PDB file of C-alpha atoms in Angstrom:
ATOM      1  CA  UNK A   1     -13.019 -45.313  46.105  1.00 48.00           C
ATOM      2  CA  UNK A   2     -13.279 -45.465  42.444  1.00 50.00           C
ATOM      3  CA  UNK A   3     -10.542 -44.122  40.456  1.00 54.00           C
ATOM      4  CA  UNK A   4     -11.214 -43.323  36.155  1.00 56.00           C
ATOM      5  CA  UNK A   5      -9.014 -45.487  33.439  1.00 61.00           C
ATOM      6  CA  UNK A   6      -6.622 -44.606  31.808  1.00 58.00           C
ATOM      7  CA  UNK A   7      -8.641 -44.139  28.787  1.00 59.00           C
ATOM      8  CA  UNK A   8     -10.568 -41.512  30.492  1.00 61.00           C
ATOM      9  CA  UNK A   9      -8.215 -39.923  32.116  1.00 62.00           C
ATOM     10  CA  UNK A  10      -6.606 -39.386  28.699  1.00 63.00           C
ATOM     11  CA  UNK A  11     -10.125 -38.083  27.487  1.00 63.00           C
ATOM     12  CA  UNK A  12     -10.254 -35.638  30.605  1.00 67.00           C
ATOM     13  CA  UNK A  13      -6.534 -34.420  29.186  1.00 68.00           C
ATOM     14  CA  UNK A  14      -7.596 -33.995  26.047  1.00 66.00           C
ATOM     15  CA  UNK A  15     -10.937 -31.424  26.568  1.00 58.00           C
ATOM     16  CA  UNK A  16      -9.213 -29.558  29.168  1.00 65.00           C
ATOM     17  CA  UNK A  17      -6.621 -28.724  26.610  1.00 62.00           C
ATOM     18  CA  UNK A  18      -9.247 -28.559  24.348  1.00 66.00           C
ATOM     19  CA  UNK A  19     -11.105 -25.926  26.257  1.00 63.00           C
ATOM     20  CA  UNK A  20      -7.215 -24.289  26.996  1.00 58.00           C
ATOM     21  CA  UNK A  21      -6.803 -24.072  23.067  1.00 57.00           C
ATOM     22  CA  UNK A  22     -10.174 -22.240  22.702  1.00 58.00           C
ATOM     23  CA  UNK A  23      -9.483 -19.848  25.358  1.00 56.00           C
ATOM     24  CA  UNK A  24      -5.850 -18.771  23.960  1.00 53.00           C
ATOM     25  CA  UNK A  25      -7.887 -18.494  20.371  1.00 53.00           C
ATOM     26  CA  UNK A  26     -10.071 -16.237  21.639  1.00 47.00           C
ATOM     27  CA  UNK A  27      -7.689 -14.455  23.355  1.00 49.00           C
ATOM     28  CA  UNK A  28      -5.352 -13.656  20.717  1.00 50.00           C
ATOM     29  CA  UNK A  29      -8.351 -13.146  18.636  1.00 48.00           C
ATOM     30  CA  UNK A  30      -9.629 -10.164  20.995  1.00 45.00           C
ATOM     31  CA  UNK A  31      -5.762  -8.420  20.825  1.00 46.00           C
ATOM     32  CA  UNK A  32      -4.881  -9.057  16.732  1.00 48.00           C
ATOM     33  CA  UNK A  33      -8.245  -6.936  15.749  1.00 47.00           C
ATOM     34  CA  UNK A  34      -7.383  -3.278  14.774  1.00 47.00           C
ATOM     35  CA  UNK A  35      -6.364  -1.092  16.868  1.00 45.00           C
ATOM     36  CA  UNK A  36      -7.385   2.363  17.960  1.00 39.00           C
ATOM     37  CA  UNK A  37      -4.279   3.634  16.522  1.00 40.00           C
ATOM     38  CA  UNK A  38      -2.917   4.519  19.659  1.00 37.00           C
ATOM     39  CA  UNK A  39      -5.577   6.545  21.478  1.00 40.00           C
ATOM     40  CA  UNK A  40      -5.900   8.618  17.807  1.00 56.00           C
ATOM     41  CA  UNK A  41      -9.222   9.380  16.275  1.00 59.00           C
ATOM     42  CA  UNK A  42      -8.770   7.625  12.974  1.00 68.00           C
ATOM     43  CA  UNK A  43     -11.108   6.561  10.793  1.00 91.00           C
ATOM     44  CA  UNK A  44      -8.681   6.082   7.516  1.00 97.00           C
ATOM     45  CA  UNK A  45      -5.038   4.940   8.177  1.00 98.00           C
ATOM     46  CA  UNK A  46      -2.967   4.873   5.468  1.00 98.00           C
ATOM     47  CA  UNK A  47       0.175   2.502   6.127  1.00 98.00           C
ATOM     48  CA  UNK A  48       3.579   3.262   3.719  1.00 98.00           C
ATOM     49  CA  UNK A  49       5.145  -0.215   4.616  1.00 98.00           C
ATOM     50  CA  UNK A  50       8.429  -0.520   5.074  1.00 97.00           C
ATOM     51  CA  UNK A  51       9.576  -3.159   2.390  1.00 95.00           C
ATOM     52  CA  UNK A  52      12.863  -2.510   1.165  1.00 93.00           C
ATOM     53  CA  UNK A  53      13.616  -0.539  -2.435  1.00 94.00           C
ATOM     54  CA  UNK A  54       9.977  -0.077  -3.285  1.00 93.00           C
ATOM     55  CA  UNK A  55       6.868   0.411  -2.778  1.00 96.00           C
ATOM     56  CA  UNK A  56       3.648  -1.006  -0.845  1.00 98.00           C
ATOM     57  CA  UNK A  57       0.679   1.210   1.125  1.00 98.00           C
ATOM     58  CA  UNK A  58      -1.923  -0.125   2.770  1.00 98.00           C
ATOM     59  CA  UNK A  59      -5.580   2.030   3.213  1.00 98.00           C
ATOM     60  CA  UNK A  60      -7.517   1.152   5.682  1.00 98.00           C
ATOM     61  CA  UNK A  61     -11.002   2.523   5.544  1.00 97.00           C
ATOM     62  CA  UNK A  62     -13.201   3.094   8.246  1.00 96.00           C
ATOM     63  CA  UNK A  63     -15.376  -0.339   7.869  1.00 95.00           C
ATOM     64  CA  UNK A  64     -12.247  -2.431   7.565  1.00 95.00           C
ATOM     65  CA  UNK A  65     -11.483  -2.492   3.940  1.00 97.00           C
ATOM     66  CA  UNK A  66      -8.305  -1.955   2.260  1.00 98.00           C
ATOM     67  CA  UNK A  67      -6.687  -0.890  -0.720  1.00 98.00           C
ATOM     68  CA  UNK A  68      -3.260  -2.044  -1.357  1.00 98.00           C
ATOM     69  CA  UNK A  69      -0.952   0.167  -3.267  1.00 98.00           C
ATOM     70  CA  UNK A  70       2.085  -2.259  -5.013  1.00 98.00           C
ATOM     71  CA  UNK A  71       3.737  -4.652  -3.004  1.00 97.00           C
ATOM     72  CA  UNK A  72       7.511  -4.146  -3.206  1.00 96.00           C
ATOM     73  CA  UNK A  73      10.485  -6.386  -3.971  1.00 96.00           C
ATOM     74  CA  UNK A  74       9.737  -9.374  -2.657  1.00 97.00           C
ATOM     75  CA  UNK A  75       7.606 -11.595  -0.041  1.00 97.00           C
ATOM     76  CA  UNK A  76       8.335  -8.516   2.758  1.00 97.00           C
ATOM     77  CA  UNK A  77       5.066  -7.223   1.856  1.00 97.00           C
ATOM     78  CA  UNK A  78       3.416 -10.766   3.562  1.00 98.00           C
ATOM     79  CA  UNK A  79       5.078 -10.033   6.587  1.00 97.00           C
ATOM     80  CA  UNK A  80       3.931  -6.460   6.701  1.00 98.00           C
ATOM     81  CA  UNK A  81       0.153  -7.265   5.814  1.00 98.00           C
ATOM     82  CA  UNK A  82       0.172  -9.554   8.631  1.00 96.00           C
ATOM     83  CA  UNK A  83       1.128  -6.870  10.794  1.00 97.00           C
ATOM     84  CA  UNK A  84      -1.498  -4.261   9.682  1.00 97.00           C
ATOM     85  CA  UNK A  85      -4.562  -6.566   9.416  1.00 96.00           C
ATOM     86  CA  UNK A  86      -6.276  -9.273  11.619  1.00 94.00           C
ATOM     87  CA  UNK A  87      -5.104 -12.596  11.291  1.00 92.00           C
ATOM     88  CA  UNK A  88      -8.514 -13.957  10.104  1.00 93.00           C
ATOM     89  CA  UNK A  89      -8.844 -11.266   7.640  1.00 96.00           C
ATOM     90  CA  UNK A  90      -7.657 -11.977   4.296  1.00 96.00           C
ATOM     91  CA  UNK A  91      -9.154 -10.069   2.346  1.00 98.00           C
ATOM     92  CA  UNK A  92      -8.021  -7.232  -0.397  1.00 98.00           C
ATOM     93  CA  UNK A  93     -10.196  -5.019  -1.631  1.00 98.00           C
ATOM     94  CA  UNK A  94      -8.722  -3.098  -4.151  1.00 98.00           C
ATOM     95  CA  UNK A  95      -5.165  -3.778  -5.211  1.00 98.00           C
ATOM     96  CA  UNK A  96      -3.061  -1.709  -7.468  1.00 98.00           C
ATOM     97  CA  UNK A  97      -0.150  -2.109  -9.663  1.00 98.00           C
ATOM     98  CA  UNK A  98       1.210   1.317 -10.353  1.00 97.00           C
ATOM     99  CA  UNK A  99       3.671   0.213 -13.075  1.00 95.00           C
ATOM    100  CA  UNK A 100       5.396  -3.453 -14.098  1.00 96.00           C
ATOM    101  CA  UNK A 101       8.863  -2.650 -12.934  1.00 95.00           C
ATOM    102  CA  UNK A 102       9.634  -5.559 -10.229  1.00 94.00           C
ATOM    103  CA  UNK A 103      10.422  -3.286  -7.427  1.00 90.00           C
ATOM    104  CA  UNK A 104       6.427  -2.834  -7.412  1.00 95.00           C
ATOM    105  CA  UNK A 105       4.677  -6.118  -8.739  1.00 96.00           C
ATOM    106  CA  UNK A 106       6.632  -9.027  -7.080  1.00 97.00           C
ATOM    107  CA  UNK A 107       4.887  -8.459  -3.684  1.00 97.00           C
ATOM    108  CA  UNK A 108       1.893  -8.242  -5.347  1.00 98.00           C
ATOM    109  CA  UNK A 109       2.723 -11.751  -7.091  1.00 97.00           C
ATOM    110  CA  UNK A 110       2.770 -13.292  -3.477  1.00 98.00           C
ATOM    111  CA  UNK A 111      -0.314 -11.078  -1.885  1.00 98.00           C
ATOM    112  CA  UNK A 112      -2.377 -12.892  -4.651  1.00 98.00           C
ATOM    113  CA  UNK A 113      -1.457 -16.494  -3.698  1.00 96.00           C
ATOM    114  CA  UNK A 114      -1.982 -15.793  -0.122  1.00 97.00           C
ATOM    115  CA  UNK A 115      -4.937 -13.425  -0.136  1.00 98.00           C
ATOM    116  CA  UNK A 116      -8.485 -13.103  -1.902  1.00 98.00           C
ATOM    117  CA  UNK A 117      -8.187  -9.912  -3.978  1.00 98.00           C
ATOM    118  CA  UNK A 118     -11.323  -8.951  -4.967  1.00 98.00           C
ATOM    119  CA  UNK A 119     -10.403  -6.490  -8.004  1.00 98.00           C
ATOM    120  CA  UNK A 120      -7.092  -5.094  -9.467  1.00 98.00           C
ATOM    121  CA  UNK A 121      -6.187  -1.971 -11.528  1.00 98.00           C
ATOM    122  CA  UNK A 122      -3.739  -1.968 -14.114  1.00 98.00           C
ATOM    123  CA  UNK A 123      -2.043   0.156 -16.581  1.00 97.00           C
ATOM    124  CA  UNK A 124      -2.667  -2.245 -19.419  1.00 97.00           C
ATOM    125  CA  UNK A 125       1.335  -1.525 -20.300  1.00 97.00           C
ATOM    126  CA  UNK A 126       3.193  -4.747 -21.776  1.00 97.00           C
ATOM    127  CA  UNK A 127       6.208  -5.543 -20.159  1.00 96.00           C
ATOM    128  CA  UNK A 128       8.295  -9.088 -21.187  1.00 93.00           C
ATOM    129  CA  UNK A 129       9.913  -9.894 -17.856  1.00 95.00           C
ATOM    130  CA  UNK A 130       9.280 -13.361 -15.744  1.00 96.00           C
ATOM    131  CA  UNK A 131       7.551 -10.600 -12.516  1.00 96.00           C
ATOM    132  CA  UNK A 132       5.239  -9.136 -15.269  1.00 96.00           C
ATOM    133  CA  UNK A 133       4.144 -12.387 -16.994  1.00 97.00           C
ATOM    134  CA  UNK A 134       3.574 -14.045 -13.497  1.00 97.00           C
ATOM    135  CA  UNK A 135       1.708 -11.456 -12.411  1.00 97.00           C
ATOM    136  CA  UNK A 136      -0.741 -11.556 -15.530  1.00 97.00           C
ATOM    137  CA  UNK A 137      -0.707 -15.144 -14.916  1.00 97.00           C
ATOM    138  CA  UNK A 138      -1.904 -14.881 -11.218  1.00 97.00           C
ATOM    139  CA  UNK A 139      -4.699 -12.427 -12.025  1.00 98.00           C
ATOM    140  CA  UNK A 140      -6.087 -15.367 -14.716  1.00 97.00           C
ATOM    141  CA  UNK A 141      -5.600 -18.497 -11.961  1.00 97.00           C
ATOM    142  CA  UNK A 142      -7.232 -16.674  -8.971  1.00 97.00           C
ATOM    143  CA  UNK A 143      -9.852 -14.792 -11.749  1.00 98.00           C
ATOM    144  CA  UNK A 144      -9.293 -11.405  -9.858  1.00 98.00           C
ATOM    145  CA  UNK A 145     -11.881  -8.813 -11.486  1.00 98.00           C
ATOM    146  CA  UNK A 146      -9.422  -6.654 -13.127  1.00 98.00           C
ATOM    147  CA  UNK A 147      -9.853  -2.519 -14.709  1.00 98.00           C
ATOM    148  CA  UNK A 148      -7.204  -0.821 -17.056  1.00 98.00           C
ATOM    149  CA  UNK A 149      -6.633   2.426 -15.151  1.00 98.00           C
ATOM    150  CA  UNK A 150      -5.657   6.097 -16.747  1.00 98.00           C
ATOM    151  CA  UNK A 151      -6.641   9.315 -16.254  1.00 98.00           C
ATOM    152  CA  UNK A 152     -10.604  10.647 -15.069  1.00 97.00           C
ATOM    153  CA  UNK A 153     -10.997   6.948 -13.557  1.00 98.00           C
ATOM    154  CA  UNK A 154     -12.406   6.784 -10.309  1.00 98.00           C
ATOM    155  CA  UNK A 155     -14.349   4.680  -7.682  1.00 98.00           C
ATOM    156  CA  UNK A 156     -15.288   5.179  -3.806  1.00 98.00           C
ATOM    157  CA  UNK A 157     -14.111   1.905  -1.625  1.00 97.00           C
ATOM    158  CA  UNK A 158     -16.567   2.477   1.362  1.00 96.00           C
ATOM    159  CA  UNK A 159     -16.239   6.351   2.038  1.00 95.00           C
ATOM    160  CA  UNK A 160     -12.518   6.792   0.977  1.00 98.00           C
ATOM    161  CA  UNK A 161     -12.361   8.139  -3.021  1.00 98.00           C
ATOM    162  CA  UNK A 162     -10.126   6.935  -5.396  1.00 98.00           C
ATOM    163  CA  UNK A 163      -9.268   9.448  -8.810  1.00 98.00           C
ATOM    164  CA  UNK A 164      -6.506   8.538 -11.529  1.00 98.00           C
ATOM    165  CA  UNK A 165      -4.386  11.805 -12.762  1.00 98.00           C
ATOM    166  CA  UNK A 166      -1.545   9.736 -14.815  1.00 98.00           C
ATOM    167  CA  UNK A 167      -1.558   7.515 -17.386  1.00 98.00           C
ATOM    168  CA  UNK A 168      -2.901  10.787 -19.049  1.00 97.00           C
ATOM    169  CA  UNK A 169      -3.716   8.347 -21.876  1.00 96.00           C
ATOM    170  CA  UNK A 170      -5.037   4.896 -21.723  1.00 97.00           C
ATOM    171  CA  UNK A 171      -1.979   2.179 -22.304  1.00 97.00           C
ATOM    172  CA  UNK A 172      -3.512  -0.610 -23.286  1.00 97.00           C
ATOM    173  CA  UNK A 173      -1.616  -3.229 -25.664  1.00 96.00           C
ATOM    174  CA  UNK A 174       1.384  -0.056 -25.573  1.00 95.00           C
ATOM    175  CA  UNK A 175       5.169  -1.297 -24.628  1.00 95.00           C
ATOM    176  CA  UNK A 176       6.743   2.195 -23.315  1.00 95.00           C
ATOM    177  CA  UNK A 177      10.380   2.612 -23.522  1.00 91.00           C
ATOM    178  CA  UNK A 178      10.517   3.491 -20.127  1.00 94.00           C
ATOM    179  CA  UNK A 179       7.245   1.696 -18.242  1.00 94.00           C
ATOM    180  CA  UNK A 180       6.872   4.964 -15.863  1.00 94.00           C
ATOM    181  CA  UNK A 181       5.628   6.451 -18.687  1.00 96.00           C
ATOM    182  CA  UNK A 182       2.820   4.353 -17.840  1.00 97.00           C
ATOM    183  CA  UNK A 183       2.605   4.791 -14.353  1.00 98.00           C
ATOM    184  CA  UNK A 184      -1.064   5.016 -12.448  1.00 98.00           C
ATOM    185  CA  UNK A 185      -0.829   7.920 -10.584  1.00 98.00           C
ATOM    186  CA  UNK A 186      -3.811   8.394  -7.677  1.00 98.00           C
ATOM    187  CA  UNK A 187      -5.209  11.189  -5.568  1.00 98.00           C
ATOM    188  CA  UNK A 188      -6.411   9.517  -2.615  1.00 98.00           C
ATOM    189  CA  UNK A 189      -9.070  10.929  -0.291  1.00 98.00           C
ATOM    190  CA  UNK A 190     -11.501  11.068   2.335  1.00 98.00           C
ATOM    191  CA  UNK A 191     -13.187  13.755   3.385  1.00 97.00           C
ATOM    192  CA  UNK A 192     -11.692  16.779   3.452  1.00 98.00           C
ATOM    193  CA  UNK A 193      -7.911  14.693   3.343  1.00 98.00           C
ATOM    194  CA  UNK A 194      -5.813  13.717   0.673  1.00 98.00           C
ATOM    195  CA  UNK A 195      -3.037  11.831  -0.660  1.00 98.00           C
ATOM    196  CA  UNK A 196      -0.960  11.810  -3.890  1.00 98.00           C
ATOM    197  CA  UNK A 197       0.182   8.532  -4.403  1.00 98.00           C
ATOM    198  CA  UNK A 198       2.602   8.947  -7.329  1.00 98.00           C
ATOM    199  CA  UNK A 199       4.558   5.272  -7.911  1.00 95.00           C
ATOM    200  CA  UNK A 200       7.589   6.441 -10.088  1.00 94.00           C
ATOM    201  CA  UNK A 201       6.808   9.455 -12.445  1.00 97.00           C
ATOM    202  CA  UNK A 202       9.270  12.024 -13.362  1.00 96.00           C
ATOM    203  CA  UNK A 203       9.476  15.898 -14.073  1.00 97.00           C
ATOM    204  CA  UNK A 204       8.231  14.999 -17.573  1.00 97.00           C
ATOM    205  CA  UNK A 205       5.175  12.926 -16.060  1.00 97.00           C
ATOM    206  CA  UNK A 206       4.471  15.509 -13.338  1.00 97.00           C
ATOM    207  CA  UNK A 207       4.540  18.226 -16.372  1.00 98.00           C
ATOM    208  CA  UNK A 208       2.227  16.236 -18.530  1.00 97.00           C
ATOM    209  CA  UNK A 209       0.188  15.913 -15.459  1.00 98.00           C
ATOM    210  CA  UNK A 210      -0.183  19.841 -14.555  1.00 98.00           C
ATOM    211  CA  UNK A 211      -1.108  20.314 -18.458  1.00 98.00           C
ATOM    212  CA  UNK A 212      -4.188  18.116 -18.080  1.00 97.00           C
ATOM    213  CA  UNK A 213      -5.936  20.129 -15.516  1.00 97.00           C
ATOM    214  CA  UNK A 214      -5.790  17.496 -12.420  1.00 97.00           C
ATOM    215  CA  UNK A 215      -6.684  18.253  -9.173  1.00 97.00           C
ATOM    216  CA  UNK A 216      -2.873  17.636  -7.450  1.00 98.00           C
ATOM    217  CA  UNK A 217      -3.559  19.276  -4.011  1.00 98.00           C
ATOM    218  CA  UNK A 218      -3.133  17.103  -1.292  1.00 98.00           C
ATOM    219  CA  UNK A 219      -1.547  16.879   2.725  1.00 98.00           C
ATOM    220  CA  UNK A 220       0.150  14.042   1.894  1.00 98.00           C
ATOM    221  CA  UNK A 221       3.083  13.448  -1.082  1.00 98.00           C
ATOM    222  CA  UNK A 222       4.207   9.959  -1.460  1.00 98.00           C
ATOM    223  CA  UNK A 223       7.795  11.007  -2.726  1.00 97.00           C
ATOM    224  CA  UNK A 224       8.008  10.214  -6.843  1.00 96.00           C
ATOM    225  CA  UNK A 225      10.650   7.566  -7.552  1.00 94.00           C
ATOM    226  CA  UNK A 226      12.134   6.981  -3.891  1.00 91.00           C
ATOM    227  CA  UNK A 227      13.660  10.289  -4.247  1.00 90.00           C
ATOM    228  CA  UNK A 228      14.868  10.373  -7.155  1.00 94.00           C
ATOM    229  CA  UNK A 229      16.762  13.024  -8.801  1.00 93.00           C
ATOM    230  CA  UNK A 230      14.337  12.617 -12.110  1.00 93.00           C
ATOM    231  CA  UNK A 231      11.350  13.885 -10.069  1.00 93.00           C
ATOM    232  CA  UNK A 232       9.584  16.479  -7.956  1.00 96.00           C
ATOM    233  CA  UNK A 233       9.521  19.925 -10.512  1.00 96.00           C
ATOM    234  CA  UNK A 234       8.946  22.665  -7.917  1.00 97.00           C
ATOM    235  CA  UNK A 235       5.863  23.406  -9.830  1.00 97.00           C
ATOM    236  CA  UNK A 236       4.847  20.394  -9.134  1.00 98.00           C
ATOM    237  CA  UNK A 237       5.472  20.071  -5.464  1.00 98.00           C
ATOM    238  CA  UNK A 238       3.987  23.731  -5.453  1.00 98.00           C
ATOM    239  CA  UNK A 239       0.829  22.222  -7.003  1.00 98.00           C
ATOM    240  CA  UNK A 240       0.458  19.381  -4.736  1.00 98.00           C
ATOM    241  CA  UNK A 241       1.588  21.423  -1.488  1.00 98.00           C
ATOM    242  CA  UNK A 242       1.922  18.873   0.700  1.00 98.00           C
ATOM    243  CA  UNK A 243       2.192  19.254   4.717  1.00 98.00           C
ATOM    244  CA  UNK A 244       4.286  15.687   4.203  1.00 98.00           C
ATOM    245  CA  UNK A 245       6.252  13.855   1.562  1.00 98.00           C
ATOM    246  CA  UNK A 246       6.847  10.593   2.589  1.00 98.00           C
ATOM    247  CA  UNK A 247       9.671   8.661   0.396  1.00 97.00           C
ATOM    248  CA  UNK A 248       9.794   4.957   0.214  1.00 96.00           C
ATOM    249  CA  UNK A 249      13.192   4.222   0.132  1.00 95.00           C
ATOM    250  CA  UNK A 250      15.459   0.825   1.185  1.00 91.00           C
ATOM    251  CA  UNK A 251      18.384   1.336   3.302  1.00 92.00           C
ATOM    252  CA  UNK A 252      21.587   1.570   1.712  1.00 86.00           C
ATOM    253  CA  UNK A 253      20.433   1.393  -1.067  1.00 92.00           C
ATOM    254  CA  UNK A 254      22.644   1.197  -4.551  1.00 88.00           C
ATOM    255  CA  UNK A 255      20.856   4.387  -6.469  1.00 89.00           C
ATOM    256  CA  UNK A 256      21.366   6.585  -3.911  1.00 89.00           C
ATOM    257  CA  UNK A 257      17.913   7.751  -3.193  1.00 93.00           C
ATOM    258  CA  UNK A 258      17.044   9.747  -1.749  1.00 96.00           C
ATOM    259  CA  UNK A 259      18.908  12.642  -3.256  1.00 95.00           C
ATOM    260  CA  UNK A 260      20.285  15.160  -1.842  1.00 96.00           C
ATOM    261  CA  UNK A 261      18.030  17.883  -4.173  1.00 96.00           C
ATOM    262  CA  UNK A 262      15.111  16.067  -3.041  1.00 96.00           C
ATOM    263  CA  UNK A 263      15.502  16.571   0.369  1.00 97.00           C
ATOM    264  CA  UNK A 264      16.216  20.282  -0.266  1.00 97.00           C
ATOM    265  CA  UNK A 265      13.369  21.171  -2.233  1.00 97.00           C
ATOM    266  CA  UNK A 266      11.209  19.391   0.432  1.00 98.00           C
ATOM    267  CA  UNK A 267      12.829  21.323   3.270  1.00 97.00           C
ATOM    268  CA  UNK A 268      12.889  24.474   1.686  1.00 97.00           C
ATOM    269  CA  UNK A 269       8.848  24.659   1.081  1.00 97.00           C
ATOM    270  CA  UNK A 270       8.985  23.047   5.032  1.00 98.00           C
ATOM    271  CA  UNK A 271       7.180  20.146   4.263  1.00 98.00           C
ATOM    272  CA  UNK A 272       8.334  17.520   7.269  1.00 98.00           C
ATOM    273  CA  UNK A 273       9.878  14.513   5.448  1.00 98.00           C
ATOM    274  CA  UNK A 274       9.150  10.254   6.715  1.00 98.00           C
ATOM    275  CA  UNK A 275      11.277   7.820   5.008  1.00 97.00           C
ATOM    276  CA  UNK A 276      11.370   4.266   5.547  1.00 97.00           C
ATOM    277  CA  UNK A 277      15.043   3.124   5.243  1.00 95.00           C
ATOM    278  CA  UNK A 278      15.855   5.245   8.632  1.00 96.00           C
ATOM    279  CA  UNK A 279      11.771   5.975  10.874  1.00 97.00           C
ATOM    280  CA  UNK A 280      10.395   1.877   9.163  1.00 97.00           C
ATOM    281  CA  UNK A 281       6.803   1.817   8.548  1.00 98.00           C
ATOM    282  CA  UNK A 282       5.070   5.201   9.007  1.00 98.00           C
ATOM    283  CA  UNK A 283       1.427   5.885   9.406  1.00 98.00           C
ATOM    284  CA  UNK A 284      -0.872   8.659   8.547  1.00 98.00           C
ATOM    285  CA  UNK A 285      -3.965   8.453  10.266  1.00 97.00           C
ATOM    286  CA  UNK A 286      -7.000  10.777   9.051  1.00 97.00           C
ATOM    287  CA  UNK A 287     -10.233  11.779  11.072  1.00 96.00           C
ATOM    288  CA  UNK A 288     -11.254  13.524   7.757  1.00 96.00           C
ATOM    289  CA  UNK A 289     -10.418  16.891   8.124  1.00 97.00           C
ATOM    290  CA  UNK A 290      -6.649  16.536   9.323  1.00 96.00           C
ATOM    291  CA  UNK A 291      -3.627  13.833   9.044  1.00 97.00           C
ATOM    292  CA  UNK A 292      -1.686  12.568  12.160  1.00 96.00           C
ATOM    293  CA  UNK A 293       1.640  10.928  10.825  1.00 97.00           C
ATOM    294  CA  UNK A 294       3.727   8.587  12.942  1.00 96.00           C
ATOM    295  CA  UNK A 295       7.392   6.910  12.206  1.00 95.00           C
ATOM    296  CA  UNK A 296       7.601   3.364  13.779  1.00 90.00           C
ATOM    297  CA  UNK A 297      11.047   4.373  14.746  1.00 84.00           C
TER     298      UNK A 297
END
């Protein structure tokens, strides 16, 4: 009986390994597809990601387009995006930098280096930090179409509607003493459900928004400024009238966020509170009529 020579055996072994690798790839691909939200009837998902002391929220539309609002203080956002998106999907359809502080834009700089960002919104306000200058350089280097956002700007990504309610005026070229003055606040709605993404606004900004006549009602409030005592005036909370509040805050942060006064306001109004520091990433699932909110832990 004739036996294959060593070269033939090696060739067969290589072919076998290739076949095994292809099969493993197919299984991994299938497992990595977006899951049906643990039997929740969901068309839109908001992932308020656990990235430490900062903000980063990924919105996934019914046809798997992605909106990223802020990126947190470091590269942790890349890990979190890897947990939320299929490994083959490296497209962010819209990215929003709510304002120029490092705990919101540092992660966005990492995202621009790793993902294909189709469009970006910024306020146009000027800052002098290295992370801000790096953001501008990354936008230019990667050729990302960038638009300025202030009150009245709207967009539809798939069937998700975005409306900017702050800043009230165009901030292009301005250098505010407080960068929070230029914070982009977006009301994100899908059919009959909505989320108010507030960045780091304070009570004065909240009053300005109310005075502008903007529609603030939302099922979910992304708590302003990580639960700082400087935000969430009672009349603003009443105008939003949320069922849920999400506090994006880092564990044992040096600022003492969230403030007890903020927790008291939310509790007194019967708002259900979720927070990253104690519960990890928070997912909110909308079927267009109602939200289901679940914590990772």
